[in-house]
């Protein structure tokens, strides 16, 4: 018996540790459609990855021999590195496509790029794109798994998962927590994914922003909208700040940076309105003095650095789960 | 304008055993129709089966409906300039297959149809290549820039049936005012798109779905504001105005109010907006990225009520062929538009099958209504009128498959849709330009 088992073993994903079946996920396009069970499964797996990442030998070569292609249509050094490190720790061959300098600039469409890459037989494609729906389109055209690393203002699921892991580690559980998401909700994929995830896990979600930065019918997403930090921050367990894009600061949506910081910046007096043990989060990169004061960003309540660490762990978990699910479907 | 050039006059035919429906005369009888030299000669019961002409042919309609050919007020083609999307020839084939015997060709081509020579070009190409009547609309402003008026009088003499900036909304109120005033002297019809450029810069209906999908929305007000402005200008100038495509329930109210006040206005709705709503976009299906955008279910129902009660005068195909290079893109980056010539009748018939609108009214909105608004002789079965007719079975079920479309582009919003009612024969000036076994 043992011998035949050995024969059929394709990778370490077949090892006893992986005998709990993974959620049936071909791609990770968004949080929409995931159940609380799926999310916890990935967060639990990510906890293992945190331990591994803190070791001296950080290798866990469950996905060795497989190919990961990073396809970033928008520049993002942090997220791209996070995916790259995650892939490498799992033993994958990671290729970063320099899209900004490649044929896409010469007018090749996303679909053509997808078909070309698909022919190279990758196992995982990670894509960031400036258009909502791009990840979905890519997933329809390729045979491998797709991880959405952010598509326009639609979703950024790994960010929401890493935020959830950070919260869960700090607070023990997400259910029942009051979470305030502050800032440019209208243009934020991070906000959308987080709202969906936190609601799925039973948190109470608030959004706080000037009305020009709130999308229409935002309440239908299952949140309570506040137009002032003073009202919205009262009694919060988690304060999640969003990055305000520079091009939206001057005139079109808000009059100026200083006016924004005056009314919506997170400073000492405002954080005092939240619960005493509230944590402060930010997906980065921060605009210090615009949405968050430095003393808060570097203060004791801030978990911003931990978020980055959790990012690698969550991405490792997602990659492994997708590959495990694919393998289970194949057999 | 004639269809295919042929030296021989079309042969005389007697269509027997037909349910003859003519919305222009509210006629709905079981009868025979005699057609000769491209014109309708006689309608009656038990017409003589013999004729002096040797080529005389009898067509048994098997009790199917024989009615006026459809007249479409809004078709985009790609000729000249974008022949890979659609030529005049391929558009006419698609029209014939859809039962459309005349269509207004929008001036949004490259170059823009804003000059007498270009109207001549379209008419000449139509004469050479088209199976159906093509009615060129000329640009309202030179180059469709919304700045200088085009030569309404000369263009009308050349055969332009209306003036429009096509997909573009005239942003300057002063420009619209002058166009309405000046065109009024020639009894010229201004057809206007109503989508405010700055407010309507999004890609789908603004609301919860757009928020959920992270797409920029087009608020309803982007349509209502220019429409209300135009109504004020029509009242001021006494011009003749047609709102090309309504999409919101408020727009229907605006038109109803204007008609109550006696303004010379008419309005149309695109077939997609009476059959679909924003939920049909599903997961970023770019073929459902349309202009005007698909709105909410309440808006769809308001369109149907508008058709029923006469506020809306026409159902249009809004046929807008797009190639893969403009459609196989992320939703936010794709072009608007879908082909619609071949699904127009079937979509209209849905209103009849759902018992929302009587069949006669549905046909009126797609034939005699638009023809009357353009002041054309077609769109009727009156004796002496051109024999532009279709024979269709209102009940036969079919499924739309994009690879069966005659159009050069395949961007239909109705891929795989189930329809009831299909064209069996399309006749233009007495000649059969399309037929299907029945």
PDB file of N, CA, C and O in Angstrom, chain A residues 215-274:
ATOM      1  N   UNK A 215     -19.251  55.796  -3.278  1.00  0.00           N
ATOM      2  CA  UNK A 215     -19.970  55.413  -4.495  1.00  0.00           C
ATOM      3  C   UNK A 215     -21.470  55.408  -4.249  1.00  0.00           C
ATOM      4  O   UNK A 215     -21.915  55.332  -3.101  1.00  0.00           O
ATOM      5  N   UNK A 216     -22.256  55.472  -5.345  1.00  0.00           N
ATOM      6  CA  UNK A 216     -23.706  55.516  -5.162  1.00  0.00           C
ATOM      7  C   UNK A 216     -24.196  54.174  -4.621  1.00  0.00           C
ATOM      8  O   UNK A 216     -23.634  53.132  -4.924  1.00  0.00           O
ATOM      9  N   UNK A 217     -25.232  54.230  -3.835  1.00  0.00           N
ATOM     10  CA  UNK A 217     -25.846  53.052  -3.193  1.00  0.00           C
ATOM     11  C   UNK A 217     -24.856  52.238  -2.376  1.00  0.00           C
ATOM     12  O   UNK A 217     -24.951  51.022  -2.318  1.00  0.00           O
ATOM     13  N   UNK A 218     -23.903  52.902  -1.752  1.00  0.00           N
ATOM     14  CA  UNK A 218     -22.886  52.167  -0.997  1.00  0.00           C
ATOM     15  C   UNK A 218     -23.511  51.398   0.169  1.00  0.00           C
ATOM     16  O   UNK A 218     -23.043  50.325   0.550  1.00  0.00           O
ATOM     17  N   UNK A 219     -24.613  51.922   0.704  1.00  0.00           N
ATOM     18  CA  UNK A 219     -25.272  51.250   1.836  1.00  0.00           C
ATOM     19  C   UNK A 219     -25.724  49.844   1.455  1.00  0.00           C
ATOM     20  O   UNK A 219     -25.773  48.954   2.300  1.00  0.00           O
ATOM     21  N   UNK A 220     -26.043  49.664   0.159  1.00  0.00           N
ATOM     22  CA  UNK A 220     -26.495  48.345  -0.276  1.00  0.00           C
ATOM     23  C   UNK A 220     -25.400  47.283  -0.200  1.00  0.00           C
ATOM     24  O   UNK A 220     -25.676  46.099  -0.322  1.00  0.00           O
ATOM     25  N   UNK A 221     -24.162  47.724  -0.030  1.00  0.00           N
ATOM     26  CA  UNK A 221     -23.082  46.757   0.162  1.00  0.00           C
ATOM     27  C   UNK A 221     -23.090  46.227   1.589  1.00  0.00           C
ATOM     28  O   UNK A 221     -22.297  45.371   1.945  1.00  0.00           O
ATOM     29  N   UNK A 222     -23.955  46.768   2.410  1.00  0.00           N
ATOM     30  CA  UNK A 222     -24.039  46.292   3.790  1.00  0.00           C
ATOM     31  C   UNK A 222     -23.177  47.080   4.745  1.00  0.00           C
ATOM     32  O   UNK A 222     -22.596  46.519   5.674  1.00  0.00           O
ATOM     33  N   UNK A 223     -23.072  48.374   4.520  1.00  0.00           N
ATOM     34  CA  UNK A 223     -22.271  49.205   5.421  1.00  0.00           C
ATOM     35  C   UNK A 223     -23.112  50.394   5.891  1.00  0.00           C
ATOM     36  O   UNK A 223     -24.138  50.718   5.297  1.00  0.00           O
ATOM     37  N   UNK A 224     -22.655  51.027   6.956  1.00  0.00           N
ATOM     38  CA  UNK A 224     -23.260  52.278   7.381  1.00  0.00           C
ATOM     39  C   UNK A 224     -22.303  53.384   6.978  1.00  0.00           C
ATOM     40  O   UNK A 224     -21.104  53.290   7.231  1.00  0.00           O
ATOM     41  N   UNK A 225     -22.836  54.401   6.306  1.00  0.00           N
ATOM     42  CA  UNK A 225     -21.968  55.466   5.815  1.00  0.00           C
ATOM     43  C   UNK A 225     -21.982  56.658   6.771  1.00  0.00           C
ATOM     44  O   UNK A 225     -23.045  57.056   7.256  1.00  0.00           O
ATOM     45  N   UNK A 226     -20.788  57.162   7.059  1.00  0.00           N
ATOM     46  CA  UNK A 226     -20.647  58.361   7.903  1.00  0.00           C
ATOM     47  C   UNK A 226     -19.915  59.428   7.114  1.00  0.00           C
ATOM     48  O   UNK A 226     -19.018  59.124   6.342  1.00  0.00           O
ATOM     49  N   UNK A 227     -20.319  60.675   7.336  1.00  0.00           N
ATOM     50  CA  UNK A 227     -19.655  61.790   6.646  1.00  0.00           C
ATOM     51  C   UNK A 227     -18.705  62.546   7.568  1.00  0.00           C
ATOM     52  O   UNK A 227     -18.163  63.559   7.163  1.00  0.00           O
ATOM     53  N   UNK A 228     -18.553  62.078   8.772  1.00  0.00           N
ATOM     54  CA  UNK A 228     -17.567  62.730   9.638  1.00  0.00           C
ATOM     55  C   UNK A 228     -16.836  61.685  10.462  1.00  0.00           C
ATOM     56  O   UNK A 228     -17.423  60.698  10.916  1.00  0.00           O
ATOM     57  N   UNK A 229     -15.550  61.912  10.649  1.00  0.00           N
ATOM     58  CA  UNK A 229     -14.713  60.983  11.407  1.00  0.00           C
ATOM     59  C   UNK A 229     -15.188  60.924  12.857  1.00  0.00           C
ATOM     60  O   UNK A 229     -15.179  59.864  13.486  1.00  0.00           O
ATOM     61  N   UNK A 230     -15.603  62.074  13.378  1.00  0.00           N
ATOM     62  CA  UNK A 230     -15.995  62.157  14.778  1.00  0.00           C
ATOM     63  C   UNK A 230     -17.160  61.204  15.070  1.00  0.00           C
ATOM     64  O   UNK A 230     -17.189  60.530  16.093  1.00  0.00           O
ATOM     65  N   UNK A 231     -18.122  61.156  14.143  1.00  0.00           N
ATOM     66  CA  UNK A 231     -19.268  60.263  14.358  1.00  0.00           C
ATOM     67  C   UNK A 231     -18.884  58.809  14.104  1.00  0.00           C
ATOM     68  O   UNK A 231     -19.263  57.915  14.849  1.00  0.00           O
ATOM     69  N   UNK A 232     -18.141  58.608  13.025  1.00  0.00           N
ATOM     70  CA  UNK A 232     -17.903  57.241  12.561  1.00  0.00           C
ATOM     71  C   UNK A 232     -16.913  56.447  13.393  1.00  0.00           C
ATOM     72  O   UNK A 232     -16.993  55.224  13.464  1.00  0.00           O
ATOM     73  N   UNK A 233     -15.978  57.124  14.028  1.00  0.00           N
ATOM     74  CA  UNK A 233     -14.920  56.391  14.728  1.00  0.00           C
ATOM     75  C   UNK A 233     -15.333  55.927  16.122  1.00  0.00           C
ATOM     76  O   UNK A 233     -14.645  55.106  16.732  1.00  0.00           O
ATOM     77  N   UNK A 234     -16.425  56.460  16.628  1.00  0.00           N
ATOM     78  CA  UNK A 234     -16.833  56.133  17.997  1.00  0.00           C
ATOM     79  C   UNK A 234     -17.040  54.630  18.172  1.00  0.00           C
ATOM     80  O   UNK A 234     -17.838  54.022  17.472  1.00  0.00           O
ATOM     81  N   UNK A 235     -16.323  54.057  19.097  1.00  0.00           N
ATOM     82  CA  UNK A 235     -16.534  52.652  19.440  1.00  0.00           C
ATOM     83  C   UNK A 235     -15.967  51.652  18.458  1.00  0.00           C
ATOM     84  O   UNK A 235     -16.336  50.481  18.481  1.00  0.00           O
ATOM     85  N   UNK A 236     -15.056  52.074  17.583  1.00  0.00           N
ATOM     86  CA  UNK A 236     -14.502  51.137  16.595  1.00  0.00           C
ATOM     87  C   UNK A 236     -13.415  50.245  17.197  1.00  0.00           C
ATOM     88  O   UNK A 236     -12.627  50.683  18.044  1.00  0.00           O
ATOM     89  N   UNK A 237     -13.371  48.999  16.724  1.00  0.00           N
ATOM     90  CA  UNK A 237     -12.291  48.087  17.097  1.00  0.00           C
ATOM     91  C   UNK A 237     -11.135  48.184  16.113  1.00  0.00           C
ATOM     92  O   UNK A 237      -9.989  47.932  16.455  1.00  0.00           O
ATOM     93  N   UNK A 238     -11.487  48.477  14.869  1.00  0.00           N
ATOM     94  CA  UNK A 238     -10.476  48.526  13.817  1.00  0.00           C
ATOM     95  C   UNK A 238     -10.702  49.782  12.985  1.00  0.00           C
ATOM     96  O   UNK A 238     -11.833  50.076  12.590  1.00  0.00           O
ATOM     97  N   UNK A 239      -9.628  50.519  12.738  1.00  0.00           N
ATOM     98  CA  UNK A 239      -9.713  51.691  11.864  1.00  0.00           C
ATOM     99  C   UNK A 239      -8.826  51.421  10.657  1.00  0.00           C
ATOM    100  O   UNK A 239      -7.614  51.269  10.779  1.00  0.00           O
ATOM    101  N   UNK A 240      -9.464  51.342   9.516  1.00  0.00           N
ATOM    102  CA  UNK A 240      -8.747  50.994   8.295  1.00  0.00           C
ATOM    103  C   UNK A 240      -8.693  52.235   7.417  1.00  0.00           C
ATOM    104  O   UNK A 240      -9.727  52.742   7.001  1.00  0.00           O
ATOM    105  N   UNK A 241      -7.506  52.738   7.180  1.00  0.00           N
ATOM    106  CA  UNK A 241      -7.379  53.940   6.350  1.00  0.00           C
ATOM    107  C   UNK A 241      -7.123  53.517   4.899  1.00  0.00           C
ATOM    108  O   UNK A 241      -6.483  52.499   4.652  1.00  0.00           O
ATOM    109  N   UNK A 242      -7.616  54.318   3.975  1.00  0.00           N
ATOM    110  CA  UNK A 242      -7.359  54.035   2.556  1.00  0.00           C
ATOM    111  C   UNK A 242      -6.418  55.088   2.011  1.00  0.00           C
ATOM    112  O   UNK A 242      -6.376  56.217   2.503  1.00  0.00           O
ATOM    113  N   UNK A 243      -5.715  54.711   0.982  1.00  0.00           N
ATOM    114  CA  UNK A 243      -4.806  55.667   0.364  1.00  0.00           C
ATOM    115  C   UNK A 243      -5.608  56.572  -0.559  1.00  0.00           C
ATOM    116  O   UNK A 243      -6.467  56.125  -1.322  1.00  0.00           O
ATOM    117  N   UNK A 244      -5.306  57.872  -0.476  1.00  0.00           N
ATOM    118  CA  UNK A 244      -5.953  58.824  -1.375  1.00  0.00           C
ATOM    119  C   UNK A 244      -5.024  59.058  -2.556  1.00  0.00           C
ATOM    120  O   UNK A 244      -3.890  59.489  -2.376  1.00  0.00           O
ATOM    121  N   UNK A 245      -5.504  58.720  -3.757  1.00  0.00           N
ATOM    122  CA  UNK A 245      -4.653  58.893  -4.938  1.00  0.00           C
ATOM    123  C   UNK A 245      -4.387  60.385  -5.185  1.00  0.00           C
ATOM    124  O   UNK A 245      -5.297  61.197  -5.095  1.00  0.00           O
ATOM    125  N   UNK A 246      -3.161  60.684  -5.503  1.00  0.00           N
ATOM    126  CA  UNK A 246      -2.759  62.094  -5.693  1.00  0.00           C
ATOM    127  C   UNK A 246      -3.639  62.823  -6.703  1.00  0.00           C
ATOM    128  O   UNK A 246      -4.043  63.957  -6.487  1.00  0.00           O
ATOM    129  N   UNK A 247      -3.976  62.112  -7.812  1.00  0.00           N
ATOM    130  CA  UNK A 247      -4.718  62.806  -8.872  1.00  0.00           C
ATOM    131  C   UNK A 247      -6.143  63.161  -8.438  1.00  0.00           C
ATOM    132  O   UNK A 247      -6.807  63.937  -9.094  1.00  0.00           O
ATOM    133  N   UNK A 248      -6.597  62.584  -7.333  1.00  0.00           N
ATOM    134  CA  UNK A 248      -7.957  62.898  -6.890  1.00  0.00           C
ATOM    135  C   UNK A 248      -7.969  63.986  -5.818  1.00  0.00           C
ATOM    136  O   UNK A 248      -9.003  64.382  -5.337  1.00  0.00           O
ATOM    137  N   UNK A 249      -6.770  64.428  -5.429  1.00  0.00           N
ATOM    138  CA  UNK A 249      -6.722  65.369  -4.310  1.00  0.00           C
ATOM    139  C   UNK A 249      -7.037  66.787  -4.718  1.00  0.00           C
ATOM    140  O   UNK A 249      -7.635  67.531  -3.966  1.00  0.00           O
ATOM    141  N   UNK A 250      -6.616  67.156  -5.925  1.00  0.00           N
ATOM    142  CA  UNK A 250      -6.666  68.577  -6.255  1.00  0.00           C
ATOM    143  C   UNK A 250      -7.914  68.955  -7.034  1.00  0.00           C
ATOM    144  O   UNK A 250      -7.935  68.946  -8.248  1.00  0.00           O
ATOM    145  N   UNK A 251      -8.974  69.246  -6.318  1.00  0.00           N
ATOM    146  CA  UNK A 251     -10.106  69.906  -6.966  1.00  0.00           C
ATOM    147  C   UNK A 251     -11.246  69.044  -7.443  1.00  0.00           C
ATOM    148  O   UNK A 251     -12.397  69.391  -7.260  1.00  0.00           O
ATOM    149  N   UNK A 252     -10.956  67.890  -8.060  1.00  0.00           N
ATOM    150  CA  UNK A 252     -12.036  67.148  -8.695  1.00  0.00           C
ATOM    151  C   UNK A 252     -12.987  66.514  -7.679  1.00  0.00           C
ATOM    152  O   UNK A 252     -14.203  66.581  -7.831  1.00  0.00           O
ATOM    153  N   UNK A 253     -12.439  65.902  -6.650  1.00  0.00           N
ATOM    154  CA  UNK A 253     -13.295  65.233  -5.664  1.00  0.00           C
ATOM    155  C   UNK A 253     -13.261  65.924  -4.303  1.00  0.00           C
ATOM    156  O   UNK A 253     -14.235  65.929  -3.583  1.00  0.00           O
ATOM    157  N   UNK A 254     -12.105  66.450  -3.961  1.00  0.00           N
ATOM    158  CA  UNK A 254     -11.985  67.233  -2.739  1.00  0.00           C
ATOM    159  C   UNK A 254     -11.164  68.471  -3.073  1.00  0.00           C
ATOM    160  O   UNK A 254     -10.363  68.444  -4.010  1.00  0.00           O
ATOM    161  N   UNK A 255     -11.375  69.544  -2.345  1.00  0.00           N
ATOM    162  CA  UNK A 255     -10.713  70.798  -2.733  1.00  0.00           C
ATOM    163  C   UNK A 255      -9.198  70.776  -2.578  1.00  0.00           C
ATOM    164  O   UNK A 255      -8.485  71.277  -3.447  1.00  0.00           O
ATOM    165  N   UNK A 256      -8.697  70.206  -1.521  1.00  0.00           N
ATOM    166  CA  UNK A 256      -7.240  70.238  -1.346  1.00  0.00           C
ATOM    167  C   UNK A 256      -6.823  69.205  -0.310  1.00  0.00           C
ATOM    168  O   UNK A 256      -7.634  68.683   0.445  1.00  0.00           O
ATOM    169  N   UNK A 257      -5.517  68.931  -0.288  1.00  0.00           N
ATOM    170  CA  UNK A 257      -4.959  67.984   0.667  1.00  0.00           C
ATOM    171  C   UNK A 257      -5.157  68.465   2.093  1.00  0.00           C
ATOM    172  O   UNK A 257      -5.493  67.701   2.976  1.00  0.00           O
ATOM    173  N   UNK A 258      -4.911  69.755   2.309  1.00  0.00           N
ATOM    174  CA  UNK A 258      -4.948  70.226   3.700  1.00  0.00           C
ATOM    175  C   UNK A 258      -6.367  70.216   4.226  1.00  0.00           C
ATOM    176  O   UNK A 258      -6.616  69.926   5.389  1.00  0.00           O
ATOM    177  N   UNK A 259      -7.349  70.485   3.322  1.00  0.00           N
ATOM    178  CA  UNK A 259      -8.735  70.427   3.772  1.00  0.00           C
ATOM    179  C   UNK A 259      -9.106  68.977   4.101  1.00  0.00           C
ATOM    180  O   UNK A 259      -9.797  68.701   5.079  1.00  0.00           O
ATOM    181  N   UNK A 260      -8.599  68.061   3.295  1.00  0.00           N
ATOM    182  CA  UNK A 260      -8.899  66.652   3.543  1.00  0.00           C
ATOM    183  C   UNK A 260      -8.322  66.215   4.887  1.00  0.00           C
ATOM    184  O   UNK A 260      -8.996  65.575   5.695  1.00  0.00           O
ATOM    185  N   UNK A 261      -7.080  66.559   5.142  1.00  0.00           N
ATOM    186  CA  UNK A 261      -6.461  66.144   6.409  1.00  0.00           C
ATOM    187  C   UNK A 261      -7.190  66.772   7.596  1.00  0.00           C
ATOM    188  O   UNK A 261      -7.386  66.134   8.625  1.00  0.00           O
ATOM    189  N   UNK A 262      -7.629  68.006   7.415  1.00  0.00           N
ATOM    190  CA  UNK A 262      -8.328  68.710   8.486  1.00  0.00           C
ATOM    191  C   UNK A 262      -9.600  67.945   8.889  1.00  0.00           C
ATOM    192  O   UNK A 262      -9.916  67.815  10.064  1.00  0.00           O
ATOM    193  N   UNK A 263     -10.327  67.410   7.895  1.00  0.00           N
ATOM    194  CA  UNK A 263     -11.613  66.776   8.225  1.00  0.00           C
ATOM    195  C   UNK A 263     -11.553  65.251   8.245  1.00  0.00           C
ATOM    196  O   UNK A 263     -12.346  64.613   8.909  1.00  0.00           O
ATOM    197  N   UNK A 264     -10.645  64.646   7.462  1.00  0.00           N
ATOM    198  CA  UNK A 264     -10.659  63.186   7.365  1.00  0.00           C
ATOM    199  C   UNK A 264      -9.315  62.525   7.676  1.00  0.00           C
ATOM    200  O   UNK A 264      -9.184  61.321   7.562  1.00  0.00           O
ATOM    201  N   UNK A 265      -8.326  63.302   8.057  1.00  0.00           N
ATOM    202  CA  UNK A 265      -7.037  62.722   8.420  1.00  0.00           C
ATOM    203  C   UNK A 265      -7.133  62.055   9.790  1.00  0.00           C
ATOM    204  O   UNK A 265      -7.874  62.505  10.662  1.00  0.00           O
ATOM    205  N   UNK A 266      -6.384  60.973   9.962  1.00  0.00           N
ATOM    206  CA  UNK A 266      -6.421  60.274  11.248  1.00  0.00           C
ATOM    207  C   UNK A 266      -5.307  60.827  12.135  1.00  0.00           C
ATOM    208  O   UNK A 266      -4.124  60.658  11.838  1.00  0.00           O
ATOM    209  N   UNK A 267      -5.700  61.515  13.187  1.00  0.00           N
ATOM    210  CA  UNK A 267      -4.702  62.040  14.121  1.00  0.00           C
ATOM    211  C   UNK A 267      -5.019  61.558  15.539  1.00  0.00           C
ATOM    212  O   UNK A 267      -5.950  60.791  15.756  1.00  0.00           O
ATOM    213  N   UNK A 268      -4.240  62.056  16.465  1.00  0.00           N
ATOM    214  CA  UNK A 268      -4.322  61.592  17.849  1.00  0.00           C
ATOM    215  C   UNK A 268      -5.717  61.782  18.453  1.00  0.00           C
ATOM    216  O   UNK A 268      -6.270  60.885  19.096  1.00  0.00           O
ATOM    217  N   UNK A 269      -6.282  62.975  18.219  1.00  0.00           N
ATOM    218  CA  UNK A 269      -7.567  63.254  18.859  1.00  0.00           C
ATOM    219  C   UNK A 269      -8.673  62.370  18.287  1.00  0.00           C
ATOM    220  O   UNK A 269      -9.607  61.979  18.976  1.00  0.00           O
ATOM    221  N   UNK A 270      -8.551  62.050  16.992  1.00  0.00           N
ATOM    222  CA  UNK A 270      -9.614  61.245  16.390  1.00  0.00           C
ATOM    223  C   UNK A 270      -9.497  59.777  16.795  1.00  0.00           C
ATOM    224  O   UNK A 270     -10.505  59.124  17.077  1.00  0.00           O
ATOM    225  N   UNK A 271      -8.287  59.263  16.833  1.00  0.00           N
ATOM    226  CA  UNK A 271      -8.143  57.848  17.182  1.00  0.00           C
ATOM    227  C   UNK A 271      -8.585  57.618  18.629  1.00  0.00           C
ATOM    228  O   UNK A 271      -9.032  56.519  18.987  1.00  0.00           O
ATOM    229  N   UNK A 272      -8.537  58.681  19.415  1.00  0.00           N
ATOM    230  CA  UNK A 272      -8.978  58.562  20.806  1.00  0.00           C
ATOM    231  C   UNK A 272     -10.481  58.277  20.913  1.00  0.00           C
ATOM    232  O   UNK A 272     -10.955  57.781  21.939  1.00  0.00           O
ATOM    233  N   UNK A 273     -11.201  58.576  19.843  1.00  0.00           N
ATOM    234  CA  UNK A 273     -12.651  58.308  19.853  1.00  0.00           C
ATOM    235  C   UNK A 273     -12.953  56.818  19.712  1.00  0.00           C
ATOM    236  O   UNK A 273     -13.997  56.340  20.135  1.00  0.00           O
ATOM    237  N   UNK A 274     -12.045  56.103  19.063  1.00  0.00           N
ATOM    238  CA  UNK A 274     -12.247  54.662  18.897  1.00  0.00           C
ATOM    239  C   UNK A 274     -11.975  53.962  20.223  1.00  0.00           C
ATOM    240  O   UNK A 274     -11.572  54.606  21.208  1.00  0.00           O
TER     241      UNK A 274
END
